[in-house]
Coordinates of C-alpha atoms in Angstrom, one line a residue:
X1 CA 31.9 -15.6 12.7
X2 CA 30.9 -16.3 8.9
X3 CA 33.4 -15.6 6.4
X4 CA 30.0 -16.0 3.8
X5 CA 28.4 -13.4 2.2
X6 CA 24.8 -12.2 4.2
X7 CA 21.4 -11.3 2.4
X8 CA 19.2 -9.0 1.5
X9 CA 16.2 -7.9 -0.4
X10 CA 15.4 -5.8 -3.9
X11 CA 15.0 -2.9 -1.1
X12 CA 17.0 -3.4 1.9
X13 CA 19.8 -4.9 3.7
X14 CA 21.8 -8.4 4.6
X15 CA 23.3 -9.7 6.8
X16 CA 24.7 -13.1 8.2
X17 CA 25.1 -14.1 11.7
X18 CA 26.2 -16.7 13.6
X19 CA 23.7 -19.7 14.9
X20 CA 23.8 -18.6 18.6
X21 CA 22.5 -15.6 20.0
X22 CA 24.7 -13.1 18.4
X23 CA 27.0 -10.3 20.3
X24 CA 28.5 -7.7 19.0
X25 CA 32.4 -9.8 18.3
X26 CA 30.9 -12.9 16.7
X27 CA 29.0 -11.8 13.4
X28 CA 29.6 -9.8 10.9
X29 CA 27.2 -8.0 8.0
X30 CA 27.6 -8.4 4.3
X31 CA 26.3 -6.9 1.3
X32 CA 24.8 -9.5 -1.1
X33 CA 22.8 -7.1 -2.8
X34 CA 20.7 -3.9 -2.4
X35 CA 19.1 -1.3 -4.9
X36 CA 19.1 1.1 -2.3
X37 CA 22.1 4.4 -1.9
X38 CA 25.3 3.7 0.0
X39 CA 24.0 5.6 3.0
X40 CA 20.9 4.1 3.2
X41 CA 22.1 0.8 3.2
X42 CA 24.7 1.9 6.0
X43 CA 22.1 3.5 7.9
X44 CA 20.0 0.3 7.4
X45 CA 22.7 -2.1 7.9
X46 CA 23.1 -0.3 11.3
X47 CA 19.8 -0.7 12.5
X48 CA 19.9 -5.0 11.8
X49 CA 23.2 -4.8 13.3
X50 CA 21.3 -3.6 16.6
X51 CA 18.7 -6.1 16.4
X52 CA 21.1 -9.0 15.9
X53 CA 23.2 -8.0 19.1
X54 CA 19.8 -7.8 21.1
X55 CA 18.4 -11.3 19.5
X56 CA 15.8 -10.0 18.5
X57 CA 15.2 -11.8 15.1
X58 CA 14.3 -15.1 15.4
X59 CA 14.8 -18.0 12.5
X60 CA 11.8 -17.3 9.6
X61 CA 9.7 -15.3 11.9
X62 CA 9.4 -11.6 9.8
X63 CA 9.1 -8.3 11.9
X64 CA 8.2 -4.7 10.9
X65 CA 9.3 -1.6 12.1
X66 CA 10.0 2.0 11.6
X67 CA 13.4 3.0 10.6
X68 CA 14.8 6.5 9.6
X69 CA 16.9 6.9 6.3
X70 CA 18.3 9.7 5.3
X71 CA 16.6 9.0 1.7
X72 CA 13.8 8.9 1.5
X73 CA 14.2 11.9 4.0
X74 CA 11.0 10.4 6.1
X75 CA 10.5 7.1 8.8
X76 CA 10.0 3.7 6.4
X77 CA 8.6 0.7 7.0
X78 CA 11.1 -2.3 6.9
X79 CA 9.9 -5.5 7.0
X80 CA 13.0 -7.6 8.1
X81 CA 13.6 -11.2 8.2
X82 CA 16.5 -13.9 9.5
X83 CA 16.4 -17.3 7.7
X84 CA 19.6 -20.1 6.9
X85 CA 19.7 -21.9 3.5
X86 CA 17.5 -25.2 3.8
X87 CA 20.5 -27.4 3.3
X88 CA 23.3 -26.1 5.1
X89 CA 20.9 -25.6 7.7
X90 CA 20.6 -29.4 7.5
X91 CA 24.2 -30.1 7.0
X92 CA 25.3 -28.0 10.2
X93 CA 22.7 -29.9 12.4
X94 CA 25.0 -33.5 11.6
X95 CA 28.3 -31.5 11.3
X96 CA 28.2 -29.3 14.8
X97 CA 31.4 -27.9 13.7
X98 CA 29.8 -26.6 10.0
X99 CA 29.0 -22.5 10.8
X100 CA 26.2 -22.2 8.4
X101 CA 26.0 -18.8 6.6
X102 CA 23.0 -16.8 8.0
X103 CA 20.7 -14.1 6.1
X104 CA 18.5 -11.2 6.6
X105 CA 16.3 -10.4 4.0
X106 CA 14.7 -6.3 4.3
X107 CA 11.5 -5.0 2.3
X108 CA 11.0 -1.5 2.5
X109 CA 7.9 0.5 1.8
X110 CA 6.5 3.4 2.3
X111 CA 5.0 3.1 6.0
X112 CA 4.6 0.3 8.8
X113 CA 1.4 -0.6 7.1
X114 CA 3.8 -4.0 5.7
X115 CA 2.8 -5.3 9.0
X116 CA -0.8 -6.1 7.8
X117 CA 1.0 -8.4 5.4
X118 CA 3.6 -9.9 7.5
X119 CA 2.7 -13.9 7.2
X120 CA 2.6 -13.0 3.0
X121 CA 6.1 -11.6 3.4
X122 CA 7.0 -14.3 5.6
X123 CA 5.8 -17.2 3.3
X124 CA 7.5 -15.2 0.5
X125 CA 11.1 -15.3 2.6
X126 CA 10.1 -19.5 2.9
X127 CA 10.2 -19.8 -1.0
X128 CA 13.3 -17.6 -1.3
X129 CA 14.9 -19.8 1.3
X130 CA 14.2 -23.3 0.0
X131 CA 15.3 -22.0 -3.5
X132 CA 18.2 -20.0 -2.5
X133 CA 21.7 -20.7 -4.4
X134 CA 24.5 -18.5 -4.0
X135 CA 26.3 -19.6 -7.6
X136 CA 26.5 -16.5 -9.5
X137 CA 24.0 -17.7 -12.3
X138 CA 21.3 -18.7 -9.9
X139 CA 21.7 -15.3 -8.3
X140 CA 21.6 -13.0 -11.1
X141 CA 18.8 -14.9 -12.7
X142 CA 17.0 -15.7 -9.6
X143 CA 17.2 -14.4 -6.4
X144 CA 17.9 -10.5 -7.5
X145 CA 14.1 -10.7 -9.6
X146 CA 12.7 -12.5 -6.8
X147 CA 13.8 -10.2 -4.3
X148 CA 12.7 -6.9 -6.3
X149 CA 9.3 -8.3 -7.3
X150 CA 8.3 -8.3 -3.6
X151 CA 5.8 -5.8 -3.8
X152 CA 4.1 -6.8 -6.6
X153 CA 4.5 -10.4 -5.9
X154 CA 3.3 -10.3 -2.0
X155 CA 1.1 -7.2 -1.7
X156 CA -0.3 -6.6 -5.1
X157 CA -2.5 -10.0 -5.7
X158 CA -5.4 -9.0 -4.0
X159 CA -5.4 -5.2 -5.1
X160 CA -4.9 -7.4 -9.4
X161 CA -8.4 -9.5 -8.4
X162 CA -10.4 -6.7 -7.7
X163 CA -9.4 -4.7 -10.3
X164 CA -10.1 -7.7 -12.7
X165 CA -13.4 -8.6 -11.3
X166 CA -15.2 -5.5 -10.7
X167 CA -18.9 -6.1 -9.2
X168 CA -18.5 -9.6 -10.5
X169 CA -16.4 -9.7 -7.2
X170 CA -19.3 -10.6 -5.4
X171 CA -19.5 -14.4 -6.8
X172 CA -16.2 -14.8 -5.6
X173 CA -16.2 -13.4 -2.0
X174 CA -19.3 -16.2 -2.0
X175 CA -17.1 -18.6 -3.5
X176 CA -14.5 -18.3 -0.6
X177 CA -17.3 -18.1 2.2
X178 CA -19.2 -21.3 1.4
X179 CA -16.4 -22.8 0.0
X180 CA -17.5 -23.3 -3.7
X181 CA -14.9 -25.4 -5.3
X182 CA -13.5 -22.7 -8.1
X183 CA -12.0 -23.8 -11.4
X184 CA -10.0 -21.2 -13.5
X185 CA -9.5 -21.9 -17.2
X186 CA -7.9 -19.9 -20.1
X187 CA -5.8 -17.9 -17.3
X188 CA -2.3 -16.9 -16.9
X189 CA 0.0 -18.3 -14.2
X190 CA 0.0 -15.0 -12.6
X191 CA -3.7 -14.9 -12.6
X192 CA -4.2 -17.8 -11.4
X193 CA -2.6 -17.4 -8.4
X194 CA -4.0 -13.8 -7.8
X195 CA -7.7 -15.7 -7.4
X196 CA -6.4 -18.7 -5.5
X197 CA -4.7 -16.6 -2.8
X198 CA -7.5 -14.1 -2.8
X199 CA -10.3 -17.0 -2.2
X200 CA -7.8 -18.6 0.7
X201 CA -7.5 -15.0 1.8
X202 CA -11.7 -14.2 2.1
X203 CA -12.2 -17.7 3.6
X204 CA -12.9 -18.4 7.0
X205 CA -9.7 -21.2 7.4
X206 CA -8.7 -20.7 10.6
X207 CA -11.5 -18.1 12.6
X208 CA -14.1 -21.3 11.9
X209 CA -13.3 -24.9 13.6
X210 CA -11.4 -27.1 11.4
X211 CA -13.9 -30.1 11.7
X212 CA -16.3 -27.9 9.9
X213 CA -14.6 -26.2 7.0
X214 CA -13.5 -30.3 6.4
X215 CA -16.6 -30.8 6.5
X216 CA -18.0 -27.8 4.3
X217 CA -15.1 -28.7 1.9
X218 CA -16.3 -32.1 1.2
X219 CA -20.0 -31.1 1.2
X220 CA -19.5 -28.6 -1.5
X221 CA -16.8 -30.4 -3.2
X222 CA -19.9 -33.4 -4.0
X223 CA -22.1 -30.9 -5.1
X224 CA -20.4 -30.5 -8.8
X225 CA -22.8 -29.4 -10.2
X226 CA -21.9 -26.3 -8.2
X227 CA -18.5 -25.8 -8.5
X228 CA -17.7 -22.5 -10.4
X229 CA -15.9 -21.9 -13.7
X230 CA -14.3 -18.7 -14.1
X231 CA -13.3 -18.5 -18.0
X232 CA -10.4 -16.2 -18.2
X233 CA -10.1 -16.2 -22.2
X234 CA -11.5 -12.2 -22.9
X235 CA -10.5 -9.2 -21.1
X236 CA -13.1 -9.4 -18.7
X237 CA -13.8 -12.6 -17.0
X238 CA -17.0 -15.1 -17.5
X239 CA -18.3 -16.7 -14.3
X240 CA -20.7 -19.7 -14.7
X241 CA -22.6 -22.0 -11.7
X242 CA -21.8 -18.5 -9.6
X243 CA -23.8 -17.5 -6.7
X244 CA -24.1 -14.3 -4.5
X245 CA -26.3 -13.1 -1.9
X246 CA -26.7 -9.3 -0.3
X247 CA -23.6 -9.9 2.0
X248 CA -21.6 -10.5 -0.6
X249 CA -22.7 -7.4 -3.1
X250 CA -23.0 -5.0 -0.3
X251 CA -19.0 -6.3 0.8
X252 CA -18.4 -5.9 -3.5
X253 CA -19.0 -2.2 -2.8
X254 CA -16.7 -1.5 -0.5
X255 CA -13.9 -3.0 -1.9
X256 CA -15.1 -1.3 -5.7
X257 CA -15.2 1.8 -4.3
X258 CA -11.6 1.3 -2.8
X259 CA -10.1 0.6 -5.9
X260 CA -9.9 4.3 -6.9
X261 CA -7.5 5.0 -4.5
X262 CA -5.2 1.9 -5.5
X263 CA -4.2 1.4 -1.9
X264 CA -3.4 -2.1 -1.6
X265 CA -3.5 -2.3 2.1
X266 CA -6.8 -1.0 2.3
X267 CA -8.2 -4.0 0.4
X268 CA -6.7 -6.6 2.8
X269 CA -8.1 -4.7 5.6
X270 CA -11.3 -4.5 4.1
X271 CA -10.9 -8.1 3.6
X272 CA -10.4 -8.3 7.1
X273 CA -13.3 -6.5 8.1
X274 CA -15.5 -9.1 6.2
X275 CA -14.2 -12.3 7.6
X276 CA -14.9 -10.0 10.8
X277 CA -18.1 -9.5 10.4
X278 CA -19.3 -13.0 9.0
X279 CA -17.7 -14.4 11.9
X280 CA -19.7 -12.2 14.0
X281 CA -23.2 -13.0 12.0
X282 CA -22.3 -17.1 12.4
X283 CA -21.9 -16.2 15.9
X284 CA -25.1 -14.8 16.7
X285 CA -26.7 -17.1 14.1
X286 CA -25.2 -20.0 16.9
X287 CA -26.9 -17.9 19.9
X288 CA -30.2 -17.6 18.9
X289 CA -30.1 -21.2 18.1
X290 CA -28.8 -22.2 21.3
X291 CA -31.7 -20.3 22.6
X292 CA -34.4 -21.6 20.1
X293 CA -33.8 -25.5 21.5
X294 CA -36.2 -24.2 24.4
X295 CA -37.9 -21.1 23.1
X296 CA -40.2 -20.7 19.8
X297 CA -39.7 -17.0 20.4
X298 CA -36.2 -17.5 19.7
X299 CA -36.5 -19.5 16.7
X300 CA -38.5 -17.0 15.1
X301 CA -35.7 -14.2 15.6
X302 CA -33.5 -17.0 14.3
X303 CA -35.4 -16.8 11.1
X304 CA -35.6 -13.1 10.9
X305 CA -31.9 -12.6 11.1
X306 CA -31.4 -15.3 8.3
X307 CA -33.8 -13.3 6.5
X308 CA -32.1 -10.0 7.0
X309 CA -28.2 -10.7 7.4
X310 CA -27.6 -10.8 3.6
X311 CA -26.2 -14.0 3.8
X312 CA -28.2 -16.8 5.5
X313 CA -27.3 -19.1 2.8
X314 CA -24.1 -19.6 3.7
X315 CA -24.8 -19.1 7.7
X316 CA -27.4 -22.2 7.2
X317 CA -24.8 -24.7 5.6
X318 CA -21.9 -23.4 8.1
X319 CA -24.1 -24.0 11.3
X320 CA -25.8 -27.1 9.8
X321 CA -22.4 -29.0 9.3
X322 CA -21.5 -27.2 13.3
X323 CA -24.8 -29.3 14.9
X324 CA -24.9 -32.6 12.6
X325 CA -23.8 -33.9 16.1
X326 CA -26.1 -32.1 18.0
X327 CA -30.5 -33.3 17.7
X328 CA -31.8 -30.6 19.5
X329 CA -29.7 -27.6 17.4
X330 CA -30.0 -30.1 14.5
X331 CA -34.1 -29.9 14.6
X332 CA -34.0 -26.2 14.6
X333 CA -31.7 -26.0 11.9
X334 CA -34.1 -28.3 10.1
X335 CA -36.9 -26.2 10.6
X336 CA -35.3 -23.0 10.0
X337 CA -34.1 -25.0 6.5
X338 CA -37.8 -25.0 5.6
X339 CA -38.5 -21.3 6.4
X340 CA -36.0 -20.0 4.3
X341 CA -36.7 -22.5 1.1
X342 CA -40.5 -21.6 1.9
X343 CA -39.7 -18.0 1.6
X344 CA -37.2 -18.0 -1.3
X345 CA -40.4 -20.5 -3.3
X346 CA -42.5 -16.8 -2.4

């Protein structure tokens, strides 16, 4: 049982806990801070209380659910996470006999929809934790901003970058899929981050094999003469060595148009539907390739979905770094190389 003080967030709840599975007799819940009304936090600090006694929040892993508060007078979405301060975590693995404070951190917004950005809210809770310092200083000058800039700091960025770029969008989305090295210049540090997390978030790390975004990253990091320079110095931002293709524009569109309703998870699901649906063309792209090794019929509706796909630039590069290994795919990749240079030269 801790005689320390638990955590929360600029919008929830705290808690600490003990380092075992808790029950009900061997932790106890308190208030570090909160901007929400006393019965709220009750109600709130009721509902963690439950989860603790079940286990049911594990060391930095975030969950989301629905809880009722009486206000708002409506089901919220809370967004709640269990994490120990990096060091006494590391003193109370040499000292077994150290019972290391625990925390719960709570974001709440206005629906479940903070699951879409769970793993931002969870790397968010990382950067609290490695900072965190309970002296009264560090906390009012710290943690308490930290914690209520949640929303703007986790779920905003990508919602900032489109609002920013407009249809120049497009050179950007292209950036991330053929992994264009980016260099921002005259930018704040706000900024800056807002376009770094938004070109990691439209990549394809992790749905693609890792050999081959290495190997993508190194190809187009030699090619300097095409890395692009957003200039960030007038209100509206100048992009040179940028490229696009029909993909990209037609992709720009949707997430314009979805600006006017200011939703911020509806751009990360947009987002999410085009990483989708790239994935999907390299896919197919890798099927009729497969195919064309033993079939000129095949090669030839290789070439027409390159043609028509909107993006056959980037498939080309993506599938030619996949088969460098491969003679038979990597002949076909050749060929279908020339095709598309012969009909851009048109």
């Amino acid at each position: 049982r801790s005689s320390q003080q638990g955590a929360d967030s600029g919008d929830g709840s705290p808690s600490s806990a003990a380092a075992e599975t808790p029950s009900s007799e061997d932790f106890s819940l308190s208030l570090l801070d909160t901007n929400l009304p006393t019965e709220a936090e009750t109600e709130l600090r009721s509902f963690i209380a439950k989860r603790l006694t079940k286990g049911a929040l594990f060391e930095g892993m975030g969950n989301v659910a629905s809880v009722g508060l009486s206000i708002p007078e409506y089901k919220v979405g809370c967004y709640y996470c269990r994490f120990q301060q990096e060091n006494l975590l590391e003193m109370a693995t040499l000292e077994s006999d150290i019972n290391a404070p625990e925390y719960v951190v709570c974001f709440l917004g206005g629906s479940e929809k903070e699951d879409t950005f769970r793993l931002e809210l969870d790397k968010y809770v990382q950067s609290l934790k490695i900072n965190l310092n309970l002296e009264q200083k560090t906390l009012e000058t710290y943690i308490n901003p930290y914690l209520r800039s949640w929303f703007e700091n986790a779920i905003c960025p990508i919602q900032r970058v489109v609002q920013l770029f407009q249809e120049k969008l497009a050179f950007l989305l292209h950036a991330a899929l053929s992994y264009t090295p980016v260099e921002v210049k005259n930018a704040d540090e706000r900024t800056e981050k807002d376009i770094s997390r938004f070109l990691a978030a439209a990549s394809l790390q992790g749905l693609v094999q890792e050999g081959t975004m290495t190997s993508l990253c190194i190809a187009m990091t030699e090619e300097q003469h095409k890395s692009m320079i957003i200039d960030c110095s007038g209100p509206q931002p100048q992009l040179h060595n940028a490229g696009s293709n029909r993909f990209c524009e037609d992709w720009m569109h949707a997430f314009v148009n979805g600006a006017e309703g200011g939703n911020p998870f509806l751009f990360l699901q947009i987002l999410e539907n085009f990483k989708l649906k790239a994935i999907q063309d390299i896919n197919n792209l890798k099927r009729f390739i497969r195919q064309a090794e033993m079939n000129h019929y095949a090669l030839f509706k290789c070439y027409l979905f390159l043609k028509n796909c909107g993006s056959g630039d980037i498939l080309l590069k993506i599938v030619k770094v996949e088969h460098a290994e491969m003679p038979e795919a990597r002949n076909v990749v050749t060929v279908l190389e020339e095709f598309m240079r012969e009909t851009s030269v048109a």
